[in-house]
Coordinates of C-alpha atoms in Angstrom, one line a residue:
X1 CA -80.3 -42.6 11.0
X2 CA -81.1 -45.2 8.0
X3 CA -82.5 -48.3 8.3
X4 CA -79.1 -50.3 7.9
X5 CA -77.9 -48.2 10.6
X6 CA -80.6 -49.0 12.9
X7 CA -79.7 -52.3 12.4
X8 CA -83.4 -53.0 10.6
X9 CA -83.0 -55.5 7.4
X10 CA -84.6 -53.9 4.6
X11 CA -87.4 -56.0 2.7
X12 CA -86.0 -57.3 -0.2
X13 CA -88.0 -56.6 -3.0
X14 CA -88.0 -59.4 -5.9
X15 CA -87.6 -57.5 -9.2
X16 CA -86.5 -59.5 -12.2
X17 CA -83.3 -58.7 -13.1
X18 CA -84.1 -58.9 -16.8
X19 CA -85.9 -56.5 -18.5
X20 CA -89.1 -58.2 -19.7
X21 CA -88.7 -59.1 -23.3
X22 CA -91.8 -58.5 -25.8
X23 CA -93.6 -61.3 -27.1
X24 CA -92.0 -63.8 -29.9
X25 CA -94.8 -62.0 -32.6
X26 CA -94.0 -58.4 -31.7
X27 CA -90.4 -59.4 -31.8
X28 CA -90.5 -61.0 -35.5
X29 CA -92.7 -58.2 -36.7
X30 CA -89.9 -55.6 -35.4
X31 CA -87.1 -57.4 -36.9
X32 CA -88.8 -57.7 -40.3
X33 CA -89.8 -53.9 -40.3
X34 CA -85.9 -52.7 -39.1
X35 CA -84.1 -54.9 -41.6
X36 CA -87.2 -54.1 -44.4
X37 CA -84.7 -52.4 -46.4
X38 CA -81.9 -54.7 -46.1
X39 CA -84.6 -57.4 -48.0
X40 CA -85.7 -54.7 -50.6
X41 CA -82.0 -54.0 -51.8
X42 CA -80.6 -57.5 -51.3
X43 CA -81.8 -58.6 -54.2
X44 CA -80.7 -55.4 -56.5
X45 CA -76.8 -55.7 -55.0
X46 CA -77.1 -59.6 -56.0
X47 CA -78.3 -58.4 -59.2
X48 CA -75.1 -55.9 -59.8
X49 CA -72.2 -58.6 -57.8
X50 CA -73.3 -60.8 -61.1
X51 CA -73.3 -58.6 -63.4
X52 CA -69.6 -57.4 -61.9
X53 CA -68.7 -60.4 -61.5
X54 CA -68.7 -61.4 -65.0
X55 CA -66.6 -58.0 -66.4
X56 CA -63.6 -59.8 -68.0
X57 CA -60.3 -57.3 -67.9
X58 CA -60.9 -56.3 -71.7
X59 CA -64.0 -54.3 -70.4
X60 CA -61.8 -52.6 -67.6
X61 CA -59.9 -51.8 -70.0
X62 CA -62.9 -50.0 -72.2
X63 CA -64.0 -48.7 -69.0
X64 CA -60.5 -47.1 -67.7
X65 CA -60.2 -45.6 -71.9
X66 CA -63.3 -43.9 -72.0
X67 CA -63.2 -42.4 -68.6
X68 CA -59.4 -41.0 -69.5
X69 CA -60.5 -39.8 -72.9
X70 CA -60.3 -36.1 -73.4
X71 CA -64.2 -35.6 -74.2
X72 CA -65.1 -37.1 -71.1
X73 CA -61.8 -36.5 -68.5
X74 CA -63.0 -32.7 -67.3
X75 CA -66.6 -33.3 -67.0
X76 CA -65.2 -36.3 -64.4
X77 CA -62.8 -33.6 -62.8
X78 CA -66.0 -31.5 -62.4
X79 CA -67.6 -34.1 -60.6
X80 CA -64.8 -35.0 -58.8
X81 CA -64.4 -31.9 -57.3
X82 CA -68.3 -31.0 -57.1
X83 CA -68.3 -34.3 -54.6
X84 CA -65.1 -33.2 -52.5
X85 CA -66.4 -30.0 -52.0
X86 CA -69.8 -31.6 -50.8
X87 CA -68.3 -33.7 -48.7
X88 CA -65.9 -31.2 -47.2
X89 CA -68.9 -28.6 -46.6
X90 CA -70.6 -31.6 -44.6
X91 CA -68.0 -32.5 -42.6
X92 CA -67.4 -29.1 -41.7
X93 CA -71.1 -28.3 -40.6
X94 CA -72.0 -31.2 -38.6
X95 CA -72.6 -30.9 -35.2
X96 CA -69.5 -31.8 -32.9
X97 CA -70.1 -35.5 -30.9
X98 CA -70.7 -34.7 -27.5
X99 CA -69.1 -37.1 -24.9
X100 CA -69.8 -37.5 -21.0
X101 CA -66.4 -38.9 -19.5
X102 CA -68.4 -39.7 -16.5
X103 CA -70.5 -37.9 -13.3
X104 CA -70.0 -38.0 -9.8
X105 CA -73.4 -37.6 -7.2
X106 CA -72.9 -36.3 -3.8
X107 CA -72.8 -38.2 -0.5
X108 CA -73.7 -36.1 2.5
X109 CA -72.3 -37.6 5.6
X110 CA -74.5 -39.5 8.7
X111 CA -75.5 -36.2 10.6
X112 CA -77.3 -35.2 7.7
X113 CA -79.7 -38.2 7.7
X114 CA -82.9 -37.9 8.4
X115 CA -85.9 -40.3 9.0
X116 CA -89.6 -40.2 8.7
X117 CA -89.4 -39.8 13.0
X118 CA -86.7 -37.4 12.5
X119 CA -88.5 -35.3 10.1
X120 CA -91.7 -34.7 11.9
X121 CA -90.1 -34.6 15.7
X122 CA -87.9 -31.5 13.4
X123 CA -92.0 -29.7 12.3
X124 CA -93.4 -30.6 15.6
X125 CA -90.6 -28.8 17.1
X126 CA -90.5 -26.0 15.2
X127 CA -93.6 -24.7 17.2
X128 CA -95.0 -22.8 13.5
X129 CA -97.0 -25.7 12.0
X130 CA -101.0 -26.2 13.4
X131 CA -102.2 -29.7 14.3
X132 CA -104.0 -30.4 11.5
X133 CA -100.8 -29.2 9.3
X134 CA -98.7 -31.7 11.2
X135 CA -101.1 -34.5 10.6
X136 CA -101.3 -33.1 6.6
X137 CA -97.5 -33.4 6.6
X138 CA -97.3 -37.2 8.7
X139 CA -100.1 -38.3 5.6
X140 CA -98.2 -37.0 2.9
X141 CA -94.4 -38.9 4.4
X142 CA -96.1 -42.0 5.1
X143 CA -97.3 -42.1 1.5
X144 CA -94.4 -40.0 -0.3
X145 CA -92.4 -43.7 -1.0
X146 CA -89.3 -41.7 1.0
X147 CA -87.4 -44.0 3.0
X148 CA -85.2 -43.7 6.4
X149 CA -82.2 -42.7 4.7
X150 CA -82.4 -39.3 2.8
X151 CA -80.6 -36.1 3.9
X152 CA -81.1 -32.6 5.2
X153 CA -78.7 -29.5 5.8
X154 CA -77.7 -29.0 9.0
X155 CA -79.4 -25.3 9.4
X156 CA -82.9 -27.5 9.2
X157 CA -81.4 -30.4 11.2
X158 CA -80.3 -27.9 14.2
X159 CA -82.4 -27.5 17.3
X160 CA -83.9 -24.8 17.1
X161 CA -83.2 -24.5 13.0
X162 CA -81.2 -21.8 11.9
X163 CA -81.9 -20.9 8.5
X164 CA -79.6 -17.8 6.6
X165 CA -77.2 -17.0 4.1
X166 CA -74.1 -18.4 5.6
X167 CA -76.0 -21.7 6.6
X168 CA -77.1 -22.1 2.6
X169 CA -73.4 -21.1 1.1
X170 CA -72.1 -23.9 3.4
X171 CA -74.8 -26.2 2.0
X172 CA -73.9 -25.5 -1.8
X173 CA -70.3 -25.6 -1.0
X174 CA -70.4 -28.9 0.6
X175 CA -73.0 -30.2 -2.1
X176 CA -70.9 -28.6 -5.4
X177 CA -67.4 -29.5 -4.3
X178 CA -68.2 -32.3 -3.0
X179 CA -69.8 -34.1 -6.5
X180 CA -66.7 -31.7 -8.5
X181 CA -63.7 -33.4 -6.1
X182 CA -65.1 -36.8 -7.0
X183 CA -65.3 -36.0 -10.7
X184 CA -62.2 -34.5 -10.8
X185 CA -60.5 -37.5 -8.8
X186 CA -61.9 -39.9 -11.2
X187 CA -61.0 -38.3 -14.4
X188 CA -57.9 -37.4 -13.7
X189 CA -58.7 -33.7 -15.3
X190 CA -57.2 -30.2 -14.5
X191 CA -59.4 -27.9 -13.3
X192 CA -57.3 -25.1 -15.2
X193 CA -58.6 -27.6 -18.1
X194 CA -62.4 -26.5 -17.8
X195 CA -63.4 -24.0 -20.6
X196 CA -67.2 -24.7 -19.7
X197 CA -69.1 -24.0 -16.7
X198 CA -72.9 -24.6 -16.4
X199 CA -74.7 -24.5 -12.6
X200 CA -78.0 -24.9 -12.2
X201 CA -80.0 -24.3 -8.9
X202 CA -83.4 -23.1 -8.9
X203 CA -84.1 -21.6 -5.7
X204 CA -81.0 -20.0 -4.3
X205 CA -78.9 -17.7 -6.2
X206 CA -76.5 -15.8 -4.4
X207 CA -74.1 -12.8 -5.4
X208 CA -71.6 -13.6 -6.3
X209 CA -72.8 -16.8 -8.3
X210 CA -73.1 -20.3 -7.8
X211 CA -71.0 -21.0 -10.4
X212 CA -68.7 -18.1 -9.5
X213 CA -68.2 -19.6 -6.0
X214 CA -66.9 -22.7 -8.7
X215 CA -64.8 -20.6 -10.3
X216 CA -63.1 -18.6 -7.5
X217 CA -62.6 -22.4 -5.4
X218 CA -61.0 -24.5 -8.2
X219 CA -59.1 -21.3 -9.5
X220 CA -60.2 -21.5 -13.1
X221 CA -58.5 -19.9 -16.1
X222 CA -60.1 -16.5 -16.6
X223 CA -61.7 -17.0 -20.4
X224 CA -63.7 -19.7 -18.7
X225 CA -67.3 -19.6 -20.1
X226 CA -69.4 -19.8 -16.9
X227 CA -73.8 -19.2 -16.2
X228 CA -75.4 -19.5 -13.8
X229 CA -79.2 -20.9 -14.2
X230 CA -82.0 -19.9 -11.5
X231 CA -85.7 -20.6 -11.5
X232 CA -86.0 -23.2 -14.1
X233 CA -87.2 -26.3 -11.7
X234 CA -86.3 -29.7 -11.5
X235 CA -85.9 -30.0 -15.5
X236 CA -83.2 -27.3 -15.6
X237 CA -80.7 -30.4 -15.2
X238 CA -81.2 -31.1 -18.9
X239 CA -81.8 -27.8 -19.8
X240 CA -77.9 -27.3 -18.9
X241 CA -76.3 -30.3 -20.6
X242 CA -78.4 -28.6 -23.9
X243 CA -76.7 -25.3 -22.8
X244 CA -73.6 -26.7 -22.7
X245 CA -74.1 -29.1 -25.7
X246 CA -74.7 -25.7 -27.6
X247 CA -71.3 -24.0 -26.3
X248 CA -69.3 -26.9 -27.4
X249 CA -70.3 -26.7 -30.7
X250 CA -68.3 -23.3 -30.1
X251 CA -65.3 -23.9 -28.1
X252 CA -63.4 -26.4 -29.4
X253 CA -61.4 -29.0 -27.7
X254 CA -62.8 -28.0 -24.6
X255 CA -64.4 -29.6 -21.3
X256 CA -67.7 -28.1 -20.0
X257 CA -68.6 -28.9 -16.2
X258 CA -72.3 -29.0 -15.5
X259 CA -73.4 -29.0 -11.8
X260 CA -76.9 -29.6 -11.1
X261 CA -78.2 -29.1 -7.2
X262 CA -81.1 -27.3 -5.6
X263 CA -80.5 -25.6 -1.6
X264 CA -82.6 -26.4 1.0
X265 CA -82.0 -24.5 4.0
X266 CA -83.3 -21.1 2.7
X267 CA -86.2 -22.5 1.1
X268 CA -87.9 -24.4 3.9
X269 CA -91.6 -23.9 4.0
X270 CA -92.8 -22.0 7.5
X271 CA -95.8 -21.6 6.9
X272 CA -99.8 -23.4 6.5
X273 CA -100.6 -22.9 3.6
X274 CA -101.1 -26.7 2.4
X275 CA -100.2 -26.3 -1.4
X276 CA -96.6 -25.2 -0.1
X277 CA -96.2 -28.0 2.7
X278 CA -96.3 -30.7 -0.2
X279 CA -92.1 -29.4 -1.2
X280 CA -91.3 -29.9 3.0
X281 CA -91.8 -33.2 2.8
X282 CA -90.4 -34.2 -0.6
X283 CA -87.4 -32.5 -1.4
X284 CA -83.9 -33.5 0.1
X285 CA -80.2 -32.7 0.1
X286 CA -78.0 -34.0 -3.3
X287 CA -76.2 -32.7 -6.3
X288 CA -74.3 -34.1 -9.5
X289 CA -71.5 -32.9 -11.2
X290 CA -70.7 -33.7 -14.9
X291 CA -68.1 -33.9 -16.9
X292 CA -68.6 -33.3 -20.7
X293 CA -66.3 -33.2 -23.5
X294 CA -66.2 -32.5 -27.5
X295 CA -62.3 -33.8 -28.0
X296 CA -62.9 -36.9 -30.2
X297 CA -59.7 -38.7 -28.6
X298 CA -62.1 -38.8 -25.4
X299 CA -64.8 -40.9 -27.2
X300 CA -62.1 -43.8 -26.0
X301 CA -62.5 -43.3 -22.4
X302 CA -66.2 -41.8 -22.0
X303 CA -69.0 -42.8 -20.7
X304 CA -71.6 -42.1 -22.9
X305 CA -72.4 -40.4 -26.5
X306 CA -75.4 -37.4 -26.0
X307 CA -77.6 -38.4 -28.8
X308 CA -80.6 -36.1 -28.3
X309 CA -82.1 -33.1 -26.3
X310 CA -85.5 -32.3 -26.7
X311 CA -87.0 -29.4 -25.0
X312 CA -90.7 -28.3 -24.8
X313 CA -92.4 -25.4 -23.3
X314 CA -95.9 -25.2 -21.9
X315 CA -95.6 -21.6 -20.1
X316 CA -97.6 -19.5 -22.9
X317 CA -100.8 -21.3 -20.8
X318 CA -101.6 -19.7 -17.9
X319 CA -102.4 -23.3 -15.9
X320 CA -99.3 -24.7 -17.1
X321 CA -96.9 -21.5 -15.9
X322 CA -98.6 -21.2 -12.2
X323 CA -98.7 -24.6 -11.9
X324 CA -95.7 -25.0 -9.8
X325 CA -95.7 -21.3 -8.3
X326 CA -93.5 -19.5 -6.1
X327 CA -95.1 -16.8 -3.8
X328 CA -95.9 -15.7 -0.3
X329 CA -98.8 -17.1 1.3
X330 CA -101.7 -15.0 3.5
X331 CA -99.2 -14.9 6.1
X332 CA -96.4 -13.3 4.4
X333 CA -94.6 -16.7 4.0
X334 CA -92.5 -17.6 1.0
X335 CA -92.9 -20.3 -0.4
X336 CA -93.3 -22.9 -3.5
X337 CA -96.8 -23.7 -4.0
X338 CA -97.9 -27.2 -6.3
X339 CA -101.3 -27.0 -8.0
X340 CA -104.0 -29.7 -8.3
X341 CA -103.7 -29.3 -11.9
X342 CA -99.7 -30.3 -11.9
X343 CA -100.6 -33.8 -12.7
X344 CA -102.5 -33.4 -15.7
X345 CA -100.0 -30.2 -17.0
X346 CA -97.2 -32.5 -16.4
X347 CA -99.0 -35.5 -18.6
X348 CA -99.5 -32.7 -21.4
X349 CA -96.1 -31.6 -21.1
X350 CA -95.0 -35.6 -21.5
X351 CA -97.3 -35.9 -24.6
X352 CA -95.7 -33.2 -26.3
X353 CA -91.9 -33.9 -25.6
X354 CA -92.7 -37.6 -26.9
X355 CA -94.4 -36.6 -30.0
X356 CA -91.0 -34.5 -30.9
X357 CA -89.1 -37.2 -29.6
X358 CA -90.3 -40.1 -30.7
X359 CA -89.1 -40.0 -35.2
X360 CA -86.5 -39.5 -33.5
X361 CA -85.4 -42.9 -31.7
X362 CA -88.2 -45.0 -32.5
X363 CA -87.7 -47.8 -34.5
X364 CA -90.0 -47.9 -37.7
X365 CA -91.8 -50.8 -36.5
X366 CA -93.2 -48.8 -34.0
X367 CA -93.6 -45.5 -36.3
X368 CA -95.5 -47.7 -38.9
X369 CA -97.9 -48.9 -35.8
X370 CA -98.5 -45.2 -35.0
X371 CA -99.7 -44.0 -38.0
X372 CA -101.4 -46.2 -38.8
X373 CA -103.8 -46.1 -35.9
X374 CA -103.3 -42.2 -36.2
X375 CA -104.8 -43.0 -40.0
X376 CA -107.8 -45.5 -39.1
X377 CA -108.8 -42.9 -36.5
X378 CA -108.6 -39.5 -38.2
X379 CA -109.2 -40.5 -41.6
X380 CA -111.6 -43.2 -41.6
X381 CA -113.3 -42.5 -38.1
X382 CA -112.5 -46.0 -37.2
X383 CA -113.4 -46.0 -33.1
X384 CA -109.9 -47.2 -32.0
X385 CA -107.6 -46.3 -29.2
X386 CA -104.8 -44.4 -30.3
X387 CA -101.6 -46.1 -30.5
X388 CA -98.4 -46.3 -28.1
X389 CA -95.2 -46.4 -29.2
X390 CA -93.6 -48.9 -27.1
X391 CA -90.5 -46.4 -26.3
X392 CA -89.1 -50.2 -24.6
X393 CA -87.7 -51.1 -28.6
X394 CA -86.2 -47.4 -28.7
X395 CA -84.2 -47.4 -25.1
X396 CA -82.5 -49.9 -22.6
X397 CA -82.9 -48.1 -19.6
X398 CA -85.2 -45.0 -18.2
X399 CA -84.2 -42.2 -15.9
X400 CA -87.6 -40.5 -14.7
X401 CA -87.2 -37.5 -12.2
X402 CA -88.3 -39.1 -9.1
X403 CA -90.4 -35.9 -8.4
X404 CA -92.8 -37.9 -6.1
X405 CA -94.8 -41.4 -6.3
X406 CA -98.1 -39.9 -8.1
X407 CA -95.3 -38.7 -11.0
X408 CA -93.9 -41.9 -11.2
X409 CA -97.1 -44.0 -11.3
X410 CA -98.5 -41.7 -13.5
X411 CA -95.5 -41.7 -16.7
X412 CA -95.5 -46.1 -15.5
X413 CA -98.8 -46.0 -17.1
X414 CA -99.0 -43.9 -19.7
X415 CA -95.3 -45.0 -21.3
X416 CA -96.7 -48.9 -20.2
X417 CA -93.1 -49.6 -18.7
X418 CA -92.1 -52.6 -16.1
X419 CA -91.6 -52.6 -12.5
X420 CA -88.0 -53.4 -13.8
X421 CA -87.6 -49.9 -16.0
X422 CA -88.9 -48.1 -13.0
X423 CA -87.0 -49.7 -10.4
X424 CA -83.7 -46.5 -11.0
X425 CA -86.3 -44.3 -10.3
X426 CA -88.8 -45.5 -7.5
X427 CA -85.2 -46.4 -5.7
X428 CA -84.1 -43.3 -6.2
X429 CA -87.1 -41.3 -4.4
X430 CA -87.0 -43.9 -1.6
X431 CA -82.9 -43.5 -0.9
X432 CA -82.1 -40.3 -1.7
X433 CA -85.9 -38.3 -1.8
X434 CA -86.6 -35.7 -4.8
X435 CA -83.7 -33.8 -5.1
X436 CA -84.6 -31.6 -7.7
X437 CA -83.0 -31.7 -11.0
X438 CA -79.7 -33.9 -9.7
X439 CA -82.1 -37.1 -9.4
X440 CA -81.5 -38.5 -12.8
X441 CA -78.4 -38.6 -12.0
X442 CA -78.9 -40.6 -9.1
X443 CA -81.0 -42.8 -11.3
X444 CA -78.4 -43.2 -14.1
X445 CA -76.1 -44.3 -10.7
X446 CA -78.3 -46.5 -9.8
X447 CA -78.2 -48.4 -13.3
X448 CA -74.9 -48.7 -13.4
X449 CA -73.7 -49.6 -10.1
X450 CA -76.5 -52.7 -10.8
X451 CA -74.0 -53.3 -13.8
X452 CA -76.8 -53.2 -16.3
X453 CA -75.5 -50.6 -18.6
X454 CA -73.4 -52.3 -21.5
X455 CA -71.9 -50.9 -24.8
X456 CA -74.6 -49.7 -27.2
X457 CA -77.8 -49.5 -24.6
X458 CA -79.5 -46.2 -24.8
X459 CA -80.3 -44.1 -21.5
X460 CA -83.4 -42.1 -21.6
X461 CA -83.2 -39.3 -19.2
X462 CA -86.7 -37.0 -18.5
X463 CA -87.3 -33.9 -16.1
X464 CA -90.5 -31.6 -15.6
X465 CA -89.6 -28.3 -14.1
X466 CA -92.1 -25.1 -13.3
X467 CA -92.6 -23.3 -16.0
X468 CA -93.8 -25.2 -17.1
X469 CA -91.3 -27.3 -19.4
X470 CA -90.9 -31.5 -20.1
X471 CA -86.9 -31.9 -21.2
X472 CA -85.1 -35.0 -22.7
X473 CA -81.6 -36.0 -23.0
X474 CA -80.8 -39.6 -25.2
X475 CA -77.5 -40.9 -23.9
X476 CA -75.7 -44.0 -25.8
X477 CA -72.9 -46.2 -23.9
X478 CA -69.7 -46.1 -25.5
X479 CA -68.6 -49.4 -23.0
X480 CA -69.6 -51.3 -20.6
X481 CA -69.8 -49.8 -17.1
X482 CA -68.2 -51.8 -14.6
X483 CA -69.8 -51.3 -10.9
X484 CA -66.2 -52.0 -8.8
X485 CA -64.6 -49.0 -11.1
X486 CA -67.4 -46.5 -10.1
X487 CA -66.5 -46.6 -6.1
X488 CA -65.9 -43.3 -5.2
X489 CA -68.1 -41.1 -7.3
X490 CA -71.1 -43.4 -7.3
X491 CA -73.2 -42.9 -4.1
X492 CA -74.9 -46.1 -4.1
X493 CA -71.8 -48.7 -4.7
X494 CA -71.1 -49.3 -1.1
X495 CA -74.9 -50.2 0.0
X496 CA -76.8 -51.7 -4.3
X497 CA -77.0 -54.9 -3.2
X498 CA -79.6 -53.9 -0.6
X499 CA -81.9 -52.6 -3.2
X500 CA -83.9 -52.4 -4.8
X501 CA -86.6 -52.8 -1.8
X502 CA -90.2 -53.2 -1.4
X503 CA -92.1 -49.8 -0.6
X504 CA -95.5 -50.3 0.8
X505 CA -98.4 -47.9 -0.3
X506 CA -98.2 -46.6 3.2
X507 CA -95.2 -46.6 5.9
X508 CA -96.6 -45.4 9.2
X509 CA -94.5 -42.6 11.1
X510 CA -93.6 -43.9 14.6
X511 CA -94.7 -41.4 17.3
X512 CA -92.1 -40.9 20.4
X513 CA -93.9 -41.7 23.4
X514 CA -92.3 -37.9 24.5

């Protein structure tokens, strides 16, 4: 039972509801460096409006002669066409716009709520975990920055908990058509209408498919394009809108349907070894669904523009690839095992997608900055820290994987954002817990239903998944989102203006006197 439910009022937590703007120097430098060559040609167009402006109709006249002239008429054909058939060639290989008409996250219903109380009486109960295990596990909630409201299946919510097949299909059903029926509702799109079909779920893959069991319920047409992606962790979210980005470019006037979810009930941890305990007590019940499209008539009525996808792989090292590790333990127990080095394969990971990704969306203010420390301390040994980009000029709002408390502190610091730029994703872990690769999506949710996104802001969206792999997806708004439009398909409409809340360091588990 949440909180609200409980009838406890949440702690307000005061965030500003204003981004913090950068100071009035770092401001006018920026400005002057973006509209640098604005100054440097302004005074060569002045130069040519005069000399334009004093052409008297006699030298038209010259002009129009000696272009018509038969020495000169089929060298301007030749040039005529030349440019056409340049122009025609890029037209015809640029990449098709990709357009998100809008995503729907899944709900689960009260029964599946479960508190810090809940959660523990659930592992006490289970009679598998030693005392020193169940003390590990209390440490880890109090400090995890989870709050009373997040969400198991039923099959680890029963007394005694009933883990199998059927128990996990009816999770993924309820989770998958749950987020699709939203979507669908909202767009007003056929099913029949879907020539794309992307589902990604990292931990459960049944035959037939996830995104078969899509197929088969909402009675697609039978040239549907349809994969199904398993083991790529909590990045495989983005790792899907790039799959399906690439397919569009393919099938033309076509809508692709990503679903992003991971399934608990089969992969509960019943076990001791402490490495694998860590996923018990972070990961919860959710999903997204989203809708994408490459029909420019849709540009009117979507969402978003994607911009960019960046992907980068660390799995040729050996660290980085057993980092996040799924195995048995001593005791024959499957599970996923987290390594102390995760931290510091994750902030390798970060530096490398960044580097790719930052030419990219970075103004040249801040590239200038760059290489220039990059220059003073390579070239000239000058004892300097190295320089970074603030990625604050390059995006409006950020969408971090809520993949725990150390992951979020950890990107706070290195990418020196604001409590306010965090706020999507700390809220996110404390309502809705990790789940998986949906969480951005939650995030993204979470921004708009706090009516913050307006035509022309740029969403950053980043994901680490085992591997072990740091993705990117650069969104644009094509309008502004209005929160009292979203009811329906956006999970935290009904309940924003409780958030965001104040999340102590440490929230102590209440022990039943039983």
């Amino acid at each position: 039972m949440s909180s609200a439910a409980a009838g406890i009022k949440p702690q307000q937590h005061k965030a500003p509801h204003r981004p913090p703007r950068p100071g009035y120097i770092k401001l006018l430098y920026h400005k002057a460096i973006s509209n640098a060559l604005y100054f440097l040609l302004a005074p060569i167009l002045s130069f040519f409006s005069l000399r334009l402006s004093r052409l008297t109709a006699a030298d038209l006249a010259m002009a129009s002669d000696y272009l018509l002239a038969d020495s000169t008429l089929p060298l301007a054909l030749s040039l005529l066409s030349v440019a056409v058939a340049l122009i025609a060639a890029y037209l015809s290989r640029r990449p098709r716009p990709v357009y998100l008409l809008d995503f729907a996250c899944y709900k689960p219903g009260p029964s599946h709520t479960v508190t810090r109380e809940t959660f523990m009486a659930q592992s006490t109960a289970a009679g598998v975990f030693t005392d020193d295990n169940l003390a590990f596990q209390r440490k880890i909630l109090e400090r995890s920055g989870l709050g009373q409201g997040t969400y198991f299946p039923a099959a680890v919510l029963n007394s005694p908990p009933n883990p199998c097949m059927a128990e996990a299909r009816r999770e993924a059903e309820a989770v998958m058509f749950g987020a699709i029926d939203a979507l669908l509702h909202k767009t007003g799109v056929r099913a029949r209408d879907i020539g794309v079909v992307v589902v990604n779920c990292s931990l459960f893959n049944p035959t037939p498919s996830l995104s078969a069991m899509v197929v088969n319920h909402y009675k697609l047409r039978g040239n549907v394009a349809s994969y199904n992606l398993g083991g790529m962790g909590c990045s495989a979210g983005l790792i899907s809108i790039d799959l399906a980005k690439q397919l569009l470019q393919v099938h033309r006037n076509s809508y692709a349907l990503v679903v992003s979810m991971e399934n608990i009930t089969l992969n509960w941890y019943w076990g001791n070894d402490r490495s694998m305990l860590m996923s018990n007590c972070l990961f919860r019940m959710g999903g997204a669904a989203i809708l994408l499209s490459n029909r420019r008539a849709d540009r009117r009525i979507s969402k978003y523009q994607l911009v960019h996808t960046v992907r980068t792989h660390h799995g040729a090292d050996d660290r980085a690839y057993r980092c996040v590790f799924q195995e048995e333990d001593k005791a024959g127990r499957v599970g996923v095992a987290l390594s102390k080095d995760l931290m510091a394969v994750a902030g390798e990971a970060l530096k490398t997608n960044i580097t790719t990704l930052g030419p990219l969306v970075l103004p040249m203010s801040e590239q200038v900055l760059f290489l220039a420390s990059l220059i003073g301390k390579k070239i000239f040994g000058l004892k300097i820290r190295p320089y970074i980009p603030d990625f604050k000029m390059a995006f409006e709002h950020f969408c971090i994987h809520a993949g725990g408390r150390a992951v979020l502190d950890t990107i706070e610091k290195n990418l020196e954002l604001s409590e306010w730029h965090m706020e999507p994703s700390r809220m996110t872990l404390n309502r809705w817990g990790n789940t998986s690769s949906s969480s951005l999506w939650y995030e993204l949710a979470y921004t708009e239903a706090k009516g913050r996104v307006r035509r022309g802001h740029r969403a950053w969206q980043i994901a680490f998944g085992s591997g072990f792999k740091c993705n990117s997806a650069v969104w644009r708004a094509l309008r502004d989102i209005v929160p009292e439009q979203e009811a329906g398909s956006n999970p935290w409409v009904e309940e924003i203006d409780r958030f965001p809340v104040e999340v102590p360091k440490v929230e102590s588990v209440l022990v039943s006197s039983s």
